[in-house]
Short mmCIF file of C-alpha atoms in Angstrom, two decimals:
data_model
loop_
_atom_site.label_atom_id
_atom_site.label_comp_id
_atom_site.label_asym_id
_atom_site.label_seq_id
_atom_site.Cartn_x
_atom_site.Cartn_y
_atom_site.Cartn_z
CA MET A 1 149.17 149.74 15.87
CA ILE A 2 145.88 150.60 17.58
CA ARG A 3 143.98 148.59 14.95
CA LYS A 4 146.16 145.54 15.66
CA LEU A 5 145.53 145.88 19.36
CA LEU A 6 141.78 146.12 18.78
CA ASN A 7 141.89 143.06 16.53
CA CYS A 8 143.80 141.15 19.20
CA LEU A 9 141.28 142.16 21.87
CA HIS A 10 138.42 141.14 19.60
CA LEU A 11 140.04 137.77 18.94
CA TYR A 12 140.71 137.33 22.66
CA ASN A 13 137.06 137.99 23.46
CA ILE A 14 135.92 135.48 20.86
CA ILE A 15 138.24 132.84 22.32
CA GLN A 16 137.02 133.56 25.85
CA VAL A 17 133.38 133.31 24.79
CA ASN A 18 134.03 130.04 22.99
CA LEU A 19 135.92 128.61 25.95
CA HIS A 20 133.13 129.57 28.29
CA SER A 21 130.60 128.02 25.91
CA ILE A 22 132.55 124.78 25.77
CA ILE A 23 132.87 124.64 29.55
CA PHE A 24 129.19 125.43 29.99
CA CYS A 25 128.13 122.77 27.46
CA ASN A 26 130.36 120.14 29.04
CA THR A 27 129.01 120.98 32.47
CA LEU A 28 125.45 120.86 31.17
CA LYS A 29 126.09 117.52 29.49
CA LEU A 30 127.59 116.09 32.66
CA TYR A 31 124.63 117.34 34.69
CA PHE A 32 122.02 115.70 32.49
CA MET A 33 123.89 112.47 31.75
CA ALA A 34 125.55 111.88 35.12
CA PHE A 35 124.49 109.33 37.71
CA THR A 36 122.85 110.69 40.84
CA VAL A 37 122.34 109.42 44.37
CA PRO A 38 118.76 108.18 44.80
CA ALA A 39 116.81 109.68 47.67
CA LEU A 40 116.33 107.44 50.68
CA PRO A 41 112.86 105.83 50.64
CA TYR A 42 112.48 106.75 54.33
CA ALA A 43 113.68 109.40 56.78
CA TYR A 44 117.25 109.31 58.12
CA GLU A 45 116.00 108.46 61.60
CA ALA A 46 113.45 105.87 60.44
CA LEU A 47 115.68 102.89 61.18
CA GLU A 48 116.49 103.86 64.76
CA PRO A 49 117.43 102.48 67.21
CA HIS A 50 119.03 99.82 65.02
CA ILE A 51 120.78 102.23 62.60
CA ASP A 52 121.13 105.78 63.87
CA LYS A 53 120.21 109.00 62.07
CA GLU A 54 123.77 110.40 61.95
CA THR A 55 125.17 107.25 60.39
CA MET A 56 122.45 107.25 57.73
CA GLN A 57 123.08 110.91 56.88
CA ILE A 58 126.84 110.47 56.53
CA HIS A 59 126.55 107.12 54.78
CA HIS A 60 124.01 108.32 52.22
CA ASP A 61 124.92 111.98 51.73
CA LYS A 62 128.71 111.72 51.97
CA HIS A 63 129.92 108.20 51.18
CA HIS A 64 127.39 107.32 48.49
CA GLN A 65 127.68 110.80 46.99
CA ALA A 66 131.47 110.42 46.77
CA TYR A 67 131.10 107.16 44.83
CA VAL A 68 128.71 108.81 42.39
CA ASP A 69 130.91 111.88 41.93
CA ASN A 70 133.99 109.76 41.26
CA LEU A 71 132.10 107.44 38.92
CA ASN A 72 130.87 110.39 36.85
CA LYS A 73 134.43 111.71 36.58
CA ALA A 74 135.74 108.28 35.59
CA ILE A 75 133.33 107.84 32.67
CA ALA A 76 133.06 111.46 31.46
CA GLY A 77 134.13 111.74 27.82
CA THR A 78 134.59 107.98 27.41
CA GLU A 79 132.64 105.30 25.58
CA ASN A 80 131.13 104.31 28.92
CA GLU A 81 129.34 107.55 29.78
CA ASN A 82 126.04 106.48 28.19
CA LYS A 83 125.97 103.00 29.71
CA SER A 84 123.65 101.98 32.52
CA ILE A 85 125.04 101.29 35.97
CA GLU A 86 124.20 97.60 35.46
CA GLU A 87 126.28 97.49 32.26
CA LEU A 88 129.18 99.20 33.99
CA VAL A 89 129.08 96.92 37.01
CA LYS A 90 128.84 93.69 35.02
CA ASN A 91 131.92 94.64 32.99
CA ALA A 92 133.75 96.59 35.69
CA GLY A 93 136.84 94.40 35.65
CA SER A 94 137.49 95.15 31.98
CA ILE A 95 136.87 98.91 32.24
CA SER A 96 138.96 100.44 35.03
CA PRO A 97 139.61 100.27 38.79
CA ALA A 98 137.79 103.60 39.18
CA VAL A 99 134.63 102.23 37.57
CA ARG A 100 134.93 98.97 39.50
CA ASN A 101 135.24 100.73 42.86
CA ASN A 102 132.91 103.66 42.35
CA GLY A 103 130.41 101.98 40.04
CA GLY A 104 130.23 99.13 42.50
CA GLY A 105 129.83 101.60 45.34
CA HIS A 106 126.92 103.30 43.57
CA TRP A 107 125.12 100.07 42.64
CA ASN A 108 125.71 98.42 46.01
CA HIS A 109 124.44 101.36 48.04
CA SER A 110 121.39 101.95 45.85
CA PHE A 111 120.56 98.25 46.35
CA PHE A 112 121.27 98.49 50.10
CA TRP A 113 118.92 101.40 50.82
CA GLU A 114 116.03 99.47 49.27
CA SER A 115 116.93 96.37 51.28
CA LEU A 116 116.08 98.23 54.48
CA ALA A 117 112.79 99.61 55.77
CA PRO A 118 111.35 100.97 59.01
CA ASN A 119 109.00 98.78 61.04
CA SER A 120 110.24 95.72 59.20
CA GLY A 121 112.43 92.76 60.14
CA GLY A 122 110.53 89.68 61.21
CA SER A 123 110.65 86.84 58.71
CA PRO A 124 109.96 86.22 55.03
CA ASP A 125 107.13 84.06 53.81
CA GLY A 126 106.07 82.23 50.68
CA LYS A 127 108.61 80.88 48.21
CA LEU A 128 111.50 82.82 49.76
CA SER A 129 110.82 81.29 53.18
CA ASP A 130 110.62 77.83 51.63
CA ALA A 131 113.91 78.35 49.78
CA ILE A 132 115.67 79.53 52.94
CA ASN A 133 114.43 76.53 54.90
CA GLU A 134 115.44 74.15 52.11
CA VAL A 135 119.03 75.41 51.87
CA PHE A 136 119.79 76.57 55.42
CA GLY A 137 117.39 74.50 57.52
CA SER A 138 115.70 77.50 59.11
CA LEU A 139 115.69 81.30 59.17
CA ASP A 140 117.95 81.24 62.23
CA GLY A 141 120.32 78.90 60.44
CA PHE A 142 120.43 81.28 57.49
CA LYS A 143 121.08 84.32 59.71
CA GLU A 144 123.90 82.48 61.47
CA LYS A 145 125.66 81.68 58.19
CA PHE A 146 125.04 85.17 56.76
CA ASN A 147 126.43 86.83 59.90
CA ALA A 148 129.45 84.53 59.86
CA ALA A 149 130.22 85.55 56.28
CA GLY A 150 129.97 89.22 57.25
CA ILE A 151 132.13 88.82 60.35
CA GLY A 152 134.66 86.78 58.38
CA ARG A 153 135.10 89.43 55.69
CA PHE A 154 138.56 90.80 56.38
CA GLY A 155 138.65 94.58 56.12
CA SER A 156 135.85 96.25 54.18
CA GLY A 157 133.25 94.65 51.95
CA TRP A 158 129.77 93.20 51.64
CA VAL A 159 127.88 90.03 52.45
CA TRP A 160 125.17 88.84 50.04
CA LEU A 161 122.28 86.47 49.70
CA GLY A 162 121.91 85.61 46.05
CA SER A 163 120.02 83.33 43.73
CA GLN A 164 122.15 80.99 41.64
CA ALA A 165 120.21 78.79 39.21
CA GLY A 166 117.18 79.19 41.45
CA LYS A 167 119.06 78.14 44.59
CA LEU A 168 120.02 80.50 47.40
CA VAL A 169 123.70 81.09 48.15
CA ILE A 170 125.60 83.28 50.60
CA CYS A 171 128.86 84.96 49.69
CA SER A 172 131.06 87.87 50.66
CA THR A 173 132.90 90.32 48.40
CA PRO A 174 135.75 92.75 49.14
CA ASN A 175 135.60 96.52 48.87
CA GLN A 176 132.74 97.55 46.52
CA ASP A 177 132.62 94.35 44.48
CA ASN A 178 129.36 92.43 44.11
CA PRO A 179 128.27 89.06 42.67
CA LEU A 180 127.20 90.62 39.35
CA MET A 181 130.73 91.65 38.39
CA ASP A 182 132.82 89.86 35.83
CA VAL A 183 135.60 89.74 38.43
CA ALA A 184 133.45 88.33 41.24
CA GLU A 185 134.69 85.13 42.85
CA CYS A 186 131.09 84.19 43.69
CA LYS A 187 128.50 84.96 41.03
CA SER A 188 124.76 85.16 41.61
CA ALA A 189 121.78 87.48 41.29
CA PRO A 190 121.81 89.36 44.62
CA ILE A 191 118.53 89.62 46.52
CA LEU A 192 119.90 90.92 49.84
CA GLY A 193 123.13 92.70 50.71
CA CYS A 194 124.64 94.07 53.89
CA ASP A 195 127.37 96.71 53.93
CA VAL A 196 130.13 95.71 56.37
CA TRP A 197 132.38 98.70 55.75
CA GLU A 198 133.06 100.43 59.07
CA HIS A 199 131.36 103.61 57.87
CA ALA A 200 128.07 101.67 57.89
CA TYR A 201 128.15 101.05 61.64
CA TYR A 202 131.12 102.59 63.45
CA LEU A 203 129.37 105.60 65.02
CA LYS A 204 126.92 103.40 66.90
CA TYR A 205 128.64 100.03 67.17
CA GLN A 206 132.33 101.06 67.07
CA ASN A 207 134.31 97.92 66.16
CA LYS A 208 131.51 95.51 67.09
CA ARG A 209 130.54 94.25 63.65
CA PRO A 210 128.65 91.24 65.08
CA ASP A 211 126.34 93.61 67.01
CA TYR A 212 125.67 95.59 63.85
CA LEU A 213 124.86 92.42 61.90
CA ASN A 214 122.48 91.26 64.62
CA ALA A 215 120.72 94.64 64.54
CA PHE A 216 120.53 94.51 60.74
CA TRP A 217 117.83 91.83 60.86
CA ASN A 218 115.47 94.27 62.56
CA VAL A 219 115.38 96.50 59.49
CA VAL A 220 115.53 94.02 56.59
CA ASN A 221 112.84 94.73 54.00
CA TRP A 222 111.76 91.14 53.39
CA LYS A 223 109.05 92.26 51.00
CA LYS A 224 111.67 93.78 48.70
CA VAL A 225 113.94 90.75 49.06
CA ALA A 226 111.07 88.47 48.07
CA GLU A 227 110.35 90.62 44.98
CA ARG A 228 113.95 90.11 43.85
CA PHE A 229 113.89 86.34 44.32
CA LYS A 230 113.29 84.48 41.06
CA PRO A 231 113.24 80.72 41.83
#
């Protein structure tokens, strides 16, 4: 009887060790293969007074982190866990709503942080400036149409400037969709995006989305936008 009990305890210990090993390995795998939130390329307060420090902290550390966490959960153990974020986003509509929403959220925000910079704003130059003038008449004309698309987005979403066959186009997408997605109503290669979810501006601008969009132009990283533009 005692021998049987000892054998059972021994077997139990083996099972526990194996279970812990499996859990540890899965956790380790997830850690090394999971997507992560990129660090901001500037300090939280660097965009003040146009975008405040608290909004940047919550937006980056909480909202973006939540998208990344949920994306990692959605792809863990599936055929999609080794794919790049670009591959996931481009085929989001055929994968799952979780990948569409959270993969889009991760790509969009990573793109957004790089679209902003302290001590920036002003106006673009070179080929990007020429393209804006050709399509929209002037930089002010472009800003007016871009802002209108952002204000006109019902609920939450994004407004984009994209390149379509070498020509600039403005469009707006709902939720965390973007023009790269297979489900996008307007397709292009984005070169500038503005987050018009309330979490991007509500602490400072409350419900005044037009004020937020006007302030946005003071922090646009035109150098980065120009790098993305492929006429």
